[in-house]
Amino acid sequence: MLSYSFLIHALLGAILSGISLAILSPFVTLKKIAYMGEALSHIAFAGIALALLLSLNLTLTTVIFVLAVAGLIGFVSRFFQTEETNVITIFLSIAMALGIVLISLKKDYSFDLASYLFGNVLLVTKTDLWSLGLLAILNTAFIVLLYKELFYLIYNMTMAEVFGIRVKTVYYAFLLLLALNIVISVKIAGIILVTAQLILPASIAFRLVKRLKPAIVISVIVSLFSSLIGFYLSWVFNLPTGAVIVLVEFVLYLLSLILYRKSQKQAQ
Amino acid sequence: MIEFRNINYRINLKYILENINLTIADNEFVAIIGPNGAGKSTLIKILLNIVSDYEGKVLIDGRTNTDWLKDNRIGYLPQKEDFDRQFPASVLELVLMGSAATKGLFRRFSTDDRKQAEQALDEVGILSLKAQQIGSLSGGEWQRLLLARALLTGSKYLILDEPEAGIDKPGVTNFFDLLAALHKQGKTIITISHDLHMLNKYCTFLVCLNRTLHCHTETDLLTAEHIHNTFGDGVKLIEKDY
């Protein structure tokens, strides 16, 4: 099967995208900003639509669009003193609506909703692979170099500030990195897989270990394993790769819950 | 020395703190007392710059608090620290938070940092718990962990917001004994508390606060009138012994 270069590209794309998101997964889960991840991936849809309509560079346009909307969300919630979750929901809906309108304006383009939801790893290009590879390195470097600050900001941001830790700058940098990951991954993996890869690996890891560093390692292993198995199963049964990877991760999540219950009972 | 000068703090036109002028000298063991909603925690949060939209000036060692806090830390024990009980941190990892700022960005904790954190845990008597997950601690152990973290800042100021909350009575006595020992070592301690018996035994300076200052005096000079002015007529002083 791997004699086809597009299949190798697809497999590498799924693995690299999975690793990148899985590294961030424990931080996203503990800071309880998984919702932000999902919102950004929906907002990216409008960015993609805008790039398609105006025939602009897809990645660059989407990155700029997502960052601009993320900034707008922050501004609106602070300036008008509105609950941030509500503002995110409003902008998420507007972005989806705008995306659909923009897609409909591009008459010669037949839009495939499934590829937007689940991505299309079979269309991964060499440029995509380079982007994903660089992103995986960037994520790893970010986590390794700023682990201390990230650890305390997800524990309690106010207290971290009281103790003089420069968490605000690190938090904004983290959100920026998260937006970049989502934009680059959503084209290949789709909204559903991006959201799943941000939540499921860490949710599985924290059922198995009680420390952050091992949880990061387990998240990456879970993501790698589910990408490989999901990819293989999707090839054997001719199913959409992104969707099968999500289902494999869900099965692993169920297993982790069973293991957790067993260990709790044994502890009692 | 800590100085609050003409502090006013309002929320929606309602005064939470009004015209607070207070000087706290170094090496005092200060207690701030007052009923619920008196603005005690807010005063502390103003000092720590957690609350910043107030009128007036706060000086620490002659510099504004915002300026002083740029290159100094205050050892702080909050009344309630919001965290997930399942949060994957050990006691030692959370204590190290006290020295994280001095390390700066991009630098990891060294063996020496860990040794200092262990010393702080030893000082408060919970070194044996260093590997435990923070969610598994009892109320007394948790307060000692927070005290160890505050000590690790190396600050001469220790500020505690109702440290006796969630601890049994013998635990409170032990905790205040520990604070007294730190006071003897030269720390300036400011604590908010409702336990007048403990404060009378350990503190050297008392601040009575109920939106405005009702007294700021040496503990020995505290009278029943001060208490009634601060808490209202419905409060009676009852002597109790542990």
Coordinates of C-alpha atoms in Angstrom, one line a residue:
Chain A
M1 CA 0.0 0.0 0.0
L2 CA 2.8 2.4 0.9
S3 CA 4.2 2.2 -2.7
Y4 CA 2.0 5.1 -3.6
S5 CA 3.6 8.4 -2.6
F6 CA 0.3 10.1 -2.0
L7 CA -0.5 7.4 0.6
I8 CA 2.9 8.0 2.3
H9 CA 2.2 11.7 2.3
A10 CA -1.3 11.0 3.8
L11 CA 0.1 8.8 6.5
L12 CA 2.9 11.3 7.4
G13 CA 0.3 14.1 7.4
A14 CA -2.0 12.3 9.7
I15 CA 0.9 11.4 12.1
L16 CA 2.5 14.9 12.1
S17 CA -0.9 16.6 12.6
G18 CA -1.7 14.2 15.3
I19 CA 1.6 14.7 17.1
S20 CA 1.4 18.5 16.9
L21 CA -2.1 18.6 18.4
A22 CA -1.5 15.9 20.9
I23 CA 1.5 17.9 22.4
L24 CA -0.9 20.8 23.1
S25 CA -3.7 18.5 24.2
P26 CA -2.9 18.2 27.9
F27 CA -2.6 22.0 28.2
V28 CA -5.8 22.7 26.3
T29 CA -7.7 20.1 28.4
L30 CA -6.4 21.4 31.8
K31 CA -6.9 25.1 30.9
K32 CA -10.4 24.1 29.9
I33 CA -10.1 25.9 26.5
A34 CA -11.1 23.0 24.3
Y35 CA -14.1 25.1 23.3
M36 CA -11.7 27.8 22.1
G37 CA -10.0 25.1 19.9
E38 CA -13.3 24.1 18.4
A39 CA -14.4 27.7 17.8
L40 CA -11.1 28.5 16.1
S41 CA -11.5 25.5 13.8
H42 CA -15.0 26.7 12.8
I43 CA -13.7 30.3 12.3
A44 CA -11.0 28.8 10.1
F45 CA -13.8 27.7 7.7
A46 CA -14.7 31.3 6.9
G47 CA -11.0 32.0 6.3
I48 CA -10.7 29.1 3.9
A49 CA -13.9 30.2 2.1
L50 CA -12.5 33.8 1.8
A51 CA -9.2 32.5 0.4
L52 CA -11.1 30.3 -2.1
L53 CA -13.3 33.1 -3.2
L54 CA -10.5 35.7 -3.7
S55 CA -8.1 33.0 -4.9
L56 CA -5.6 33.9 -2.2
N57 CA -3.0 31.8 -0.4
L58 CA -5.1 29.4 1.6
T59 CA -3.0 29.0 4.7
L60 CA -1.8 32.6 5.0
T61 CA -5.3 34.0 4.5
T62 CA -6.8 31.6 7.0
V63 CA -4.1 32.3 9.6
I64 CA -4.6 36.1 9.3
F65 CA -8.4 35.7 9.4
V66 CA -8.4 33.4 12.5
L67 CA -6.0 35.6 14.4
A68 CA -8.0 38.8 13.5
V69 CA -11.3 37.2 14.7
A70 CA -9.6 35.8 17.8
G71 CA -8.4 39.4 18.6
L72 CA -11.8 40.7 17.9
I73 CA -13.4 38.2 20.3
G74 CA -11.0 39.4 23.0
F75 CA -11.6 43.0 22.3
V76 CA -15.4 42.7 22.2
S77 CA -15.6 40.7 25.4
R78 CA -13.3 43.1 27.3
F79 CA -14.6 46.4 25.8
F80 CA -18.3 45.6 26.2
Q81 CA -17.7 43.5 29.4
T82 CA -19.5 40.5 27.9
E83 CA -19.0 36.9 28.9
E84 CA -16.2 35.6 26.6
T85 CA -17.9 32.2 26.0
N86 CA -21.0 34.0 24.6
V87 CA -18.9 36.2 22.3
I88 CA -17.0 33.1 21.1
T89 CA -20.3 31.3 20.3
I90 CA -21.6 34.4 18.4
F91 CA -18.5 34.7 16.3
L92 CA -18.4 30.9 15.7
S93 CA -21.9 31.1 14.3
I94 CA -21.2 34.2 12.3
A95 CA -18.0 32.6 10.9
M96 CA -19.9 29.5 9.8
A97 CA -22.6 31.5 8.2
L98 CA -20.1 33.8 6.5
G99 CA -18.2 30.8 5.2
I100 CA -21.3 29.2 3.7
V101 CA -22.3 32.5 2.0
L102 CA -18.7 33.0 0.6
I103 CA -18.6 29.4 -0.7
S104 CA -22.0 29.9 -2.4
L105 CA -20.6 33.0 -4.1
K106 CA -17.9 30.9 -5.7
K107 CA -20.2 29.4 -8.4
D108 CA -17.5 27.2 -10.1
Y109 CA -16.6 25.5 -6.8
S110 CA -18.3 22.4 -5.6
F111 CA -18.1 22.4 -1.8
D112 CA -17.6 19.1 0.0
L113 CA -18.9 19.4 3.6
A114 CA -17.5 16.0 4.5
S115 CA -14.0 17.0 3.6
Y116 CA -14.4 20.2 5.7
L117 CA -15.6 18.2 8.7
F118 CA -13.2 15.3 8.4
G119 CA -10.5 16.7 6.2
N120 CA -8.8 14.9 3.4
V121 CA -5.5 13.4 4.3
L122 CA -5.2 11.9 0.9
L123 CA -4.7 15.4 -0.6
V124 CA -1.7 16.2 1.6
T125 CA 1.1 18.0 -0.4
K126 CA 4.8 18.2 0.3
T127 CA 4.4 21.8 1.4
D128 CA 1.7 20.6 3.9
L129 CA 4.1 18.0 5.3
W130 CA 6.9 20.6 5.7
S131 CA 4.4 23.0 7.5
L132 CA 3.3 20.2 9.8
G133 CA 6.8 19.0 10.5
L134 CA 7.9 22.6 11.4
L135 CA 4.8 23.0 13.5
A136 CA 5.6 19.8 15.5
I137 CA 9.1 21.1 16.1
L138 CA 7.7 24.5 17.1
N139 CA 5.2 23.0 19.5
T140 CA 7.8 20.8 21.1
A141 CA 10.2 23.7 21.6
F142 CA 7.5 25.9 23.0
I143 CA 6.4 23.3 25.5
V144 CA 10.0 22.4 26.5
L145 CA 11.2 26.0 26.9
L146 CA 8.1 27.4 28.6
Y147 CA 7.0 24.3 30.5
K148 CA 7.4 26.0 33.9
E149 CA 5.2 29.1 32.9
L150 CA 2.6 26.9 31.1
F151 CA 2.4 24.6 34.1
Y152 CA 1.6 27.4 36.5
L153 CA -0.7 29.3 34.2
I154 CA -2.9 26.3 33.7
Y155 CA -2.9 25.7 37.4
N156 CA -4.1 29.1 38.3
M157 CA -3.3 32.2 36.2
T158 CA -4.1 34.8 38.9
M159 CA -1.9 33.1 41.5
A160 CA 0.9 32.7 38.9
E161 CA 0.7 36.4 38.3
V162 CA 0.8 37.2 42.0
F163 CA 4.0 35.1 42.3
G164 CA 5.5 37.2 39.5
I165 CA 5.4 34.5 36.7
R166 CA 5.0 36.1 33.3
V167 CA 2.0 34.1 32.3
K168 CA 0.0 36.6 30.3
T169 CA 2.5 36.9 27.5
V170 CA 3.0 33.1 27.5
Y171 CA -0.8 32.5 27.4
Y172 CA -1.3 34.8 24.4
A173 CA 1.7 33.1 22.7
F174 CA 0.1 29.7 23.4
L175 CA -3.3 30.9 21.9
L176 CA -1.4 32.1 18.8
L177 CA 0.3 28.7 18.5
L178 CA -3.0 26.9 19.0
A179 CA -4.6 29.0 16.2
L180 CA -1.7 28.3 13.9
N181 CA -2.0 24.5 14.6
I182 CA -5.7 24.5 14.0
V183 CA -5.5 26.5 10.7
I184 CA -2.8 24.2 9.3
S185 CA -4.3 21.0 10.5
V186 CA -8.0 21.7 9.7
K187 CA -7.4 21.6 6.0
I188 CA -5.9 18.1 6.3
A189 CA -7.7 16.7 9.3
G190 CA -11.0 18.6 9.3
I191 CA -12.8 20.3 12.2
I192 CA -13.9 17.0 13.9
L193 CA -10.5 15.4 13.9
V194 CA -8.8 18.7 15.0
T195 CA -11.2 19.0 17.9
A196 CA -10.9 15.3 18.8
Q197 CA -7.1 15.5 18.7
L198 CA -7.1 18.4 21.0
I199 CA -9.3 16.7 23.7
L200 CA -9.1 12.9 23.4
P201 CA -5.4 12.1 23.7
A202 CA -5.1 14.1 27.0
S203 CA -8.4 12.8 28.3
I204 CA -7.1 9.3 27.8
A205 CA -3.7 10.1 29.3
F206 CA -5.1 11.7 32.5
R207 CA -7.1 8.5 33.1
L208 CA -3.8 6.6 33.1
V209 CA -1.3 8.9 34.8
K210 CA -1.4 11.7 37.4
R211 CA 1.5 13.9 36.3
L212 CA 1.7 16.4 33.4
K213 CA 5.0 15.3 31.7
P214 CA 4.0 11.6 31.4
A215 CA 0.6 12.7 30.2
I216 CA 2.2 14.7 27.3
V217 CA 4.2 11.6 26.3
I218 CA 1.1 9.3 26.5
S219 CA -1.0 11.8 24.5
V220 CA 1.5 11.7 21.7
I221 CA 1.7 7.9 21.8
V222 CA -2.1 7.7 21.8
S223 CA -2.3 10.0 18.8
L224 CA 0.4 8.1 16.9
F225 CA -1.2 4.8 17.6
S226 CA -4.7 5.9 16.6
S227 CA -3.4 7.6 13.5
L228 CA -1.6 4.4 12.3
I229 CA -4.5 2.1 13.2
G230 CA -7.1 4.5 11.9
F231 CA -5.2 4.9 8.7
Y232 CA -4.8 1.2 8.2
L233 CA -8.5 0.5 8.9
S234 CA -9.7 3.3 6.6
W235 CA -7.6 1.8 3.8
V236 CA -8.7 -1.8 4.4
F237 CA -12.5 -0.8 4.6
N238 CA -12.3 2.1 2.2
L239 CA -13.6 4.6 4.8
P240 CA -12.8 8.4 5.4
T241 CA -9.4 8.4 7.3
G242 CA -10.1 11.4 9.6
A243 CA -13.4 9.9 10.8
V244 CA -11.9 6.4 11.4
I245 CA -9.0 8.0 13.4
V246 CA -11.5 9.8 15.7
L247 CA -13.4 6.5 16.2
V248 CA -10.2 4.6 17.1
E249 CA -9.4 7.3 19.6
F250 CA -12.9 7.0 21.1
V251 CA -12.4 3.3 21.6
L252 CA -9.1 4.0 23.4
Y253 CA -10.9 6.6 25.5
L254 CA -13.5 4.0 26.5
L255 CA -10.7 1.5 27.4
S256 CA -9.0 4.2 29.5
L257 CA -12.2 4.8 31.4
I258 CA -12.6 1.1 32.1
L259 CA -9.0 0.8 33.3
Y260 CA -9.5 3.9 35.5
R261 CA -12.5 2.4 37.1
K262 CA -10.7 -0.8 37.8
S263 CA -7.7 1.0 39.3
Q264 CA -10.1 3.1 41.5
K265 CA -11.8 -0.1 42.7
Q266 CA -8.5 -1.8 43.5
A267 CA -7.3 1.3 45.4
Q268 CA -10.5 1.1 47.6
Chain B
M1 CA 7.1 49.2 55.7
I2 CA 3.7 49.1 54.0
E3 CA 1.6 52.3 53.6
F4 CA -2.0 52.6 52.4
R5 CA -2.6 56.3 51.6
N6 CA -6.2 57.6 51.1
I7 CA -7.4 54.3 49.6
N8 CA -11.0 54.4 48.2
Y9 CA -12.4 51.4 46.3
R10 CA -15.9 51.4 44.9
I11 CA -18.0 48.8 42.9
N12 CA -20.9 50.4 41.1
L13 CA -20.8 53.5 43.3
K14 CA -20.8 51.4 46.5
Y15 CA -17.8 52.0 48.7
I16 CA -16.0 48.7 49.6
L17 CA -13.1 50.6 51.2
E18 CA -13.3 54.2 52.2
N19 CA -10.5 56.6 53.2
I20 CA -8.0 54.0 54.4
N21 CA -4.8 55.4 55.8
L22 CA -2.7 52.8 57.4
T23 CA 1.0 52.2 58.0
I24 CA 2.4 48.8 58.9
A25 CA 6.0 48.8 60.2
D26 CA 8.5 46.0 59.5
N27 CA 8.6 43.0 61.8
E28 CA 5.0 43.3 63.1
F29 CA 2.6 40.4 63.4
V30 CA -0.5 42.2 62.1
A31 CA -4.1 40.9 62.3
I32 CA -6.9 42.4 60.2
I33 CA -10.3 41.8 61.7
G34 CA -13.8 42.7 60.6
P35 CA -17.1 41.2 59.7
N36 CA -17.7 39.4 56.4
G37 CA -17.8 41.9 53.5
A38 CA -15.8 44.4 55.4
G39 CA -13.2 44.7 52.6
K40 CA -10.4 42.8 54.4
S41 CA -9.5 40.6 51.4
T42 CA -9.9 43.5 49.0
L43 CA -7.4 45.5 51.0
I44 CA -4.9 42.6 50.6
K45 CA -5.7 42.3 46.9
I46 CA -5.0 46.0 46.5
L47 CA -1.6 45.6 48.2
L48 CA -0.8 42.7 45.8
N49 CA -2.2 44.6 42.8
I50 CA -4.7 41.9 42.1
V51 CA -7.3 44.7 42.4
S52 CA -5.9 47.8 40.6
D53 CA -8.8 50.1 39.9
Y54 CA -8.7 51.9 43.3
E55 CA -8.1 55.5 44.3
G56 CA -5.1 56.4 46.4
K57 CA -1.6 55.1 46.8
V58 CA 0.0 51.9 48.2
L59 CA 3.7 52.1 49.1
I60 CA 6.0 49.2 49.9
D61 CA 9.4 50.2 51.3
G62 CA 8.8 53.7 50.0
R63 CA 8.0 52.6 46.4
T64 CA 4.6 52.2 44.8
N65 CA 3.4 48.6 45.1
T66 CA 3.3 48.2 41.3
D67 CA 6.9 49.3 41.0
W68 CA 8.0 47.3 44.0
L69 CA 6.3 44.1 42.8
K70 CA 8.3 44.3 39.5
D71 CA 11.4 43.0 41.2
N72 CA 10.1 41.7 44.6
R73 CA 7.6 39.1 45.7
I74 CA 5.2 38.9 48.6
G75 CA 4.5 35.5 50.2
Y76 CA 0.8 35.2 49.9
L77 CA -1.7 32.6 51.2
P78 CA -5.1 33.2 49.6
Q79 CA -8.3 32.5 51.4
K80 CA -9.4 30.2 48.6
E81 CA -7.2 29.1 45.7
D82 CA -9.3 27.9 42.7
F83 CA -7.8 24.7 41.3
D84 CA -9.0 21.4 40.0
R85 CA -8.6 18.7 42.7
Q86 CA -7.4 16.4 40.0
F87 CA -4.7 18.8 38.8
P88 CA -1.6 16.7 38.0
A89 CA 0.8 18.5 40.4
S90 CA 2.8 17.1 43.3
V91 CA 3.3 19.0 46.5
L92 CA 6.9 19.8 45.5
E93 CA 5.9 21.1 42.1
L94 CA 3.4 23.5 43.6
V95 CA 5.8 24.8 46.2
L96 CA 8.3 25.5 43.4
M97 CA 5.8 28.1 42.1
G98 CA 7.3 30.4 44.9
S99 CA 10.7 30.5 43.1
A100 CA 9.5 30.4 39.5
A101 CA 9.6 34.1 38.9
T102 CA 13.3 34.4 40.0
K103 CA 14.2 31.7 37.5
G104 CA 12.8 33.8 34.6
L105 CA 11.6 32.6 31.2
F106 CA 13.1 29.6 29.4
R107 CA 15.0 28.3 32.5
R108 CA 14.1 25.1 34.2
F109 CA 14.2 24.4 38.0
S110 CA 17.7 23.2 39.1
T111 CA 18.6 20.6 41.7
D112 CA 19.4 23.5 44.0
D113 CA 15.9 25.0 43.5
R114 CA 14.4 21.6 44.4
K115 CA 16.5 21.4 47.5
Q116 CA 15.3 24.8 48.6
A117 CA 11.7 23.8 48.1
E118 CA 12.3 20.7 50.1
Q119 CA 13.8 22.9 52.9
A120 CA 10.7 25.0 52.9
L121 CA 8.5 21.9 53.1
D122 CA 10.7 20.7 56.0
E123 CA 10.3 24.0 57.8
V124 CA 6.5 23.7 57.7
G125 CA 6.6 20.0 58.6
I126 CA 5.3 18.3 55.5
L127 CA 8.5 17.2 53.7
S128 CA 7.2 13.6 53.8
L129 CA 4.3 14.6 51.5
K130 CA 6.5 16.1 48.7
A131 CA 5.5 13.5 46.1
Q132 CA 1.8 13.4 46.9
Q133 CA -0.8 14.8 44.5
I134 CA -2.0 18.2 45.8
G135 CA -5.7 17.1 45.6
S136 CA -5.1 14.5 48.3
L137 CA -4.1 16.9 51.1
S138 CA -6.1 17.7 54.2
G139 CA -7.0 21.3 55.0
G140 CA -4.1 21.7 57.4
E141 CA -1.6 20.1 55.1
W142 CA -2.8 22.4 52.3
Q143 CA -2.3 25.5 54.3
R144 CA 1.2 24.3 55.2
L145 CA 1.9 23.7 51.5
L146 CA 0.8 27.3 50.7
L147 CA 3.0 28.6 53.5
A148 CA 6.0 26.7 52.2
R149 CA 5.3 28.2 48.7
A150 CA 5.1 31.7 50.3
L151 CA 8.4 31.1 52.2
L152 CA 10.2 30.1 49.0
T153 CA 9.6 33.6 47.6
G154 CA 12.2 34.7 50.2
S155 CA 10.0 37.7 50.9
K156 CA 10.2 39.5 54.2
Y157 CA 6.4 40.0 53.9
L158 CA 3.9 37.1 54.5
I159 CA 0.3 37.8 53.9
L160 CA -2.4 35.3 54.9
D161 CA -6.1 35.5 54.2
E162 CA -8.0 33.5 56.9
P163 CA -5.4 30.7 57.2
E164 CA -7.4 28.9 59.9
A165 CA -10.2 28.1 57.4
G166 CA -10.7 24.4 57.0
I167 CA -8.2 23.4 59.8
D168 CA -9.2 21.8 63.1
K169 CA -8.5 23.7 66.3
P170 CA -5.2 21.9 67.3
G171 CA -4.1 22.5 63.7
V172 CA -4.8 26.2 64.0
T173 CA -2.7 26.4 67.1
N174 CA 0.2 24.6 65.4
F175 CA -0.1 26.8 62.4
F176 CA 0.0 30.0 64.5
D177 CA 3.0 28.6 66.4
L178 CA 4.7 28.2 63.0
L179 CA 3.8 31.8 62.1
A180 CA 5.1 33.0 65.5
A181 CA 8.4 31.3 64.8
L182 CA 8.7 33.0 61.4
H183 CA 7.8 36.3 63.0
K184 CA 10.7 35.8 65.4
Q185 CA 13.0 35.2 62.4
G186 CA 12.2 38.7 61.2
K187 CA 9.2 38.2 58.9
T188 CA 6.5 40.9 58.8
I189 CA 3.2 38.9 58.9
I190 CA -0.2 40.3 58.0
T191 CA -3.1 37.9 58.6
I192 CA -6.9 38.3 58.1
S193 CA -8.6 36.2 60.8
H194 CA -11.9 35.7 62.7
D195 CA -10.2 34.0 65.6
L196 CA -9.7 36.7 68.1
H197 CA -8.4 34.3 70.7
M198 CA -5.5 33.4 68.4
L199 CA -4.9 36.9 67.4
N200 CA -4.8 38.1 71.0
K201 CA -2.2 35.5 71.8
Y202 CA 0.1 35.9 68.8
C203 CA -0.3 39.3 67.1
T204 CA 1.5 42.5 67.9
F205 CA -0.7 44.9 65.9
L206 CA -4.4 44.9 65.2
V207 CA -6.4 46.5 62.3
C208 CA -10.2 46.7 62.7
L209 CA -11.8 47.2 59.3
N210 CA -15.4 47.5 58.3
R211 CA -15.3 49.5 55.0
T212 CA -13.4 52.2 57.0
L213 CA -10.7 51.8 59.6
H214 CA -12.1 51.5 63.1
C215 CA -8.8 51.0 64.9
H216 CA -5.1 50.3 64.2
T217 CA -3.4 49.7 67.4
E218 CA -1.1 47.4 69.3
T219 CA -3.0 44.2 70.3
D220 CA -2.7 44.9 74.0
L221 CA -4.6 48.2 73.6
L222 CA -7.6 46.6 71.9
T223 CA -10.8 47.2 73.8
A224 CA -14.4 45.8 73.7
E225 CA -15.4 49.2 72.2
H226 CA -13.1 48.7 69.2
I227 CA -14.7 45.3 68.6
H228 CA -18.3 46.7 68.9
N229 CA -17.4 49.6 66.6
T230 CA -16.1 47.2 64.0
F231 CA -18.5 44.3 64.2
G232 CA -21.6 46.1 65.5
D233 CA -23.6 45.8 68.7
G234 CA -24.8 42.2 67.9
V235 CA -21.3 40.8 68.7
K236 CA -20.3 39.6 72.1
L237 CA -16.7 38.7 73.1
I238 CA -16.6 35.2 74.5
E239 CA -13.4 33.8 76.1
K240 CA -12.5 30.4 74.9
D241 CA -9.6 28.1 75.4
Y242 CA -8.2 25.3 73.2

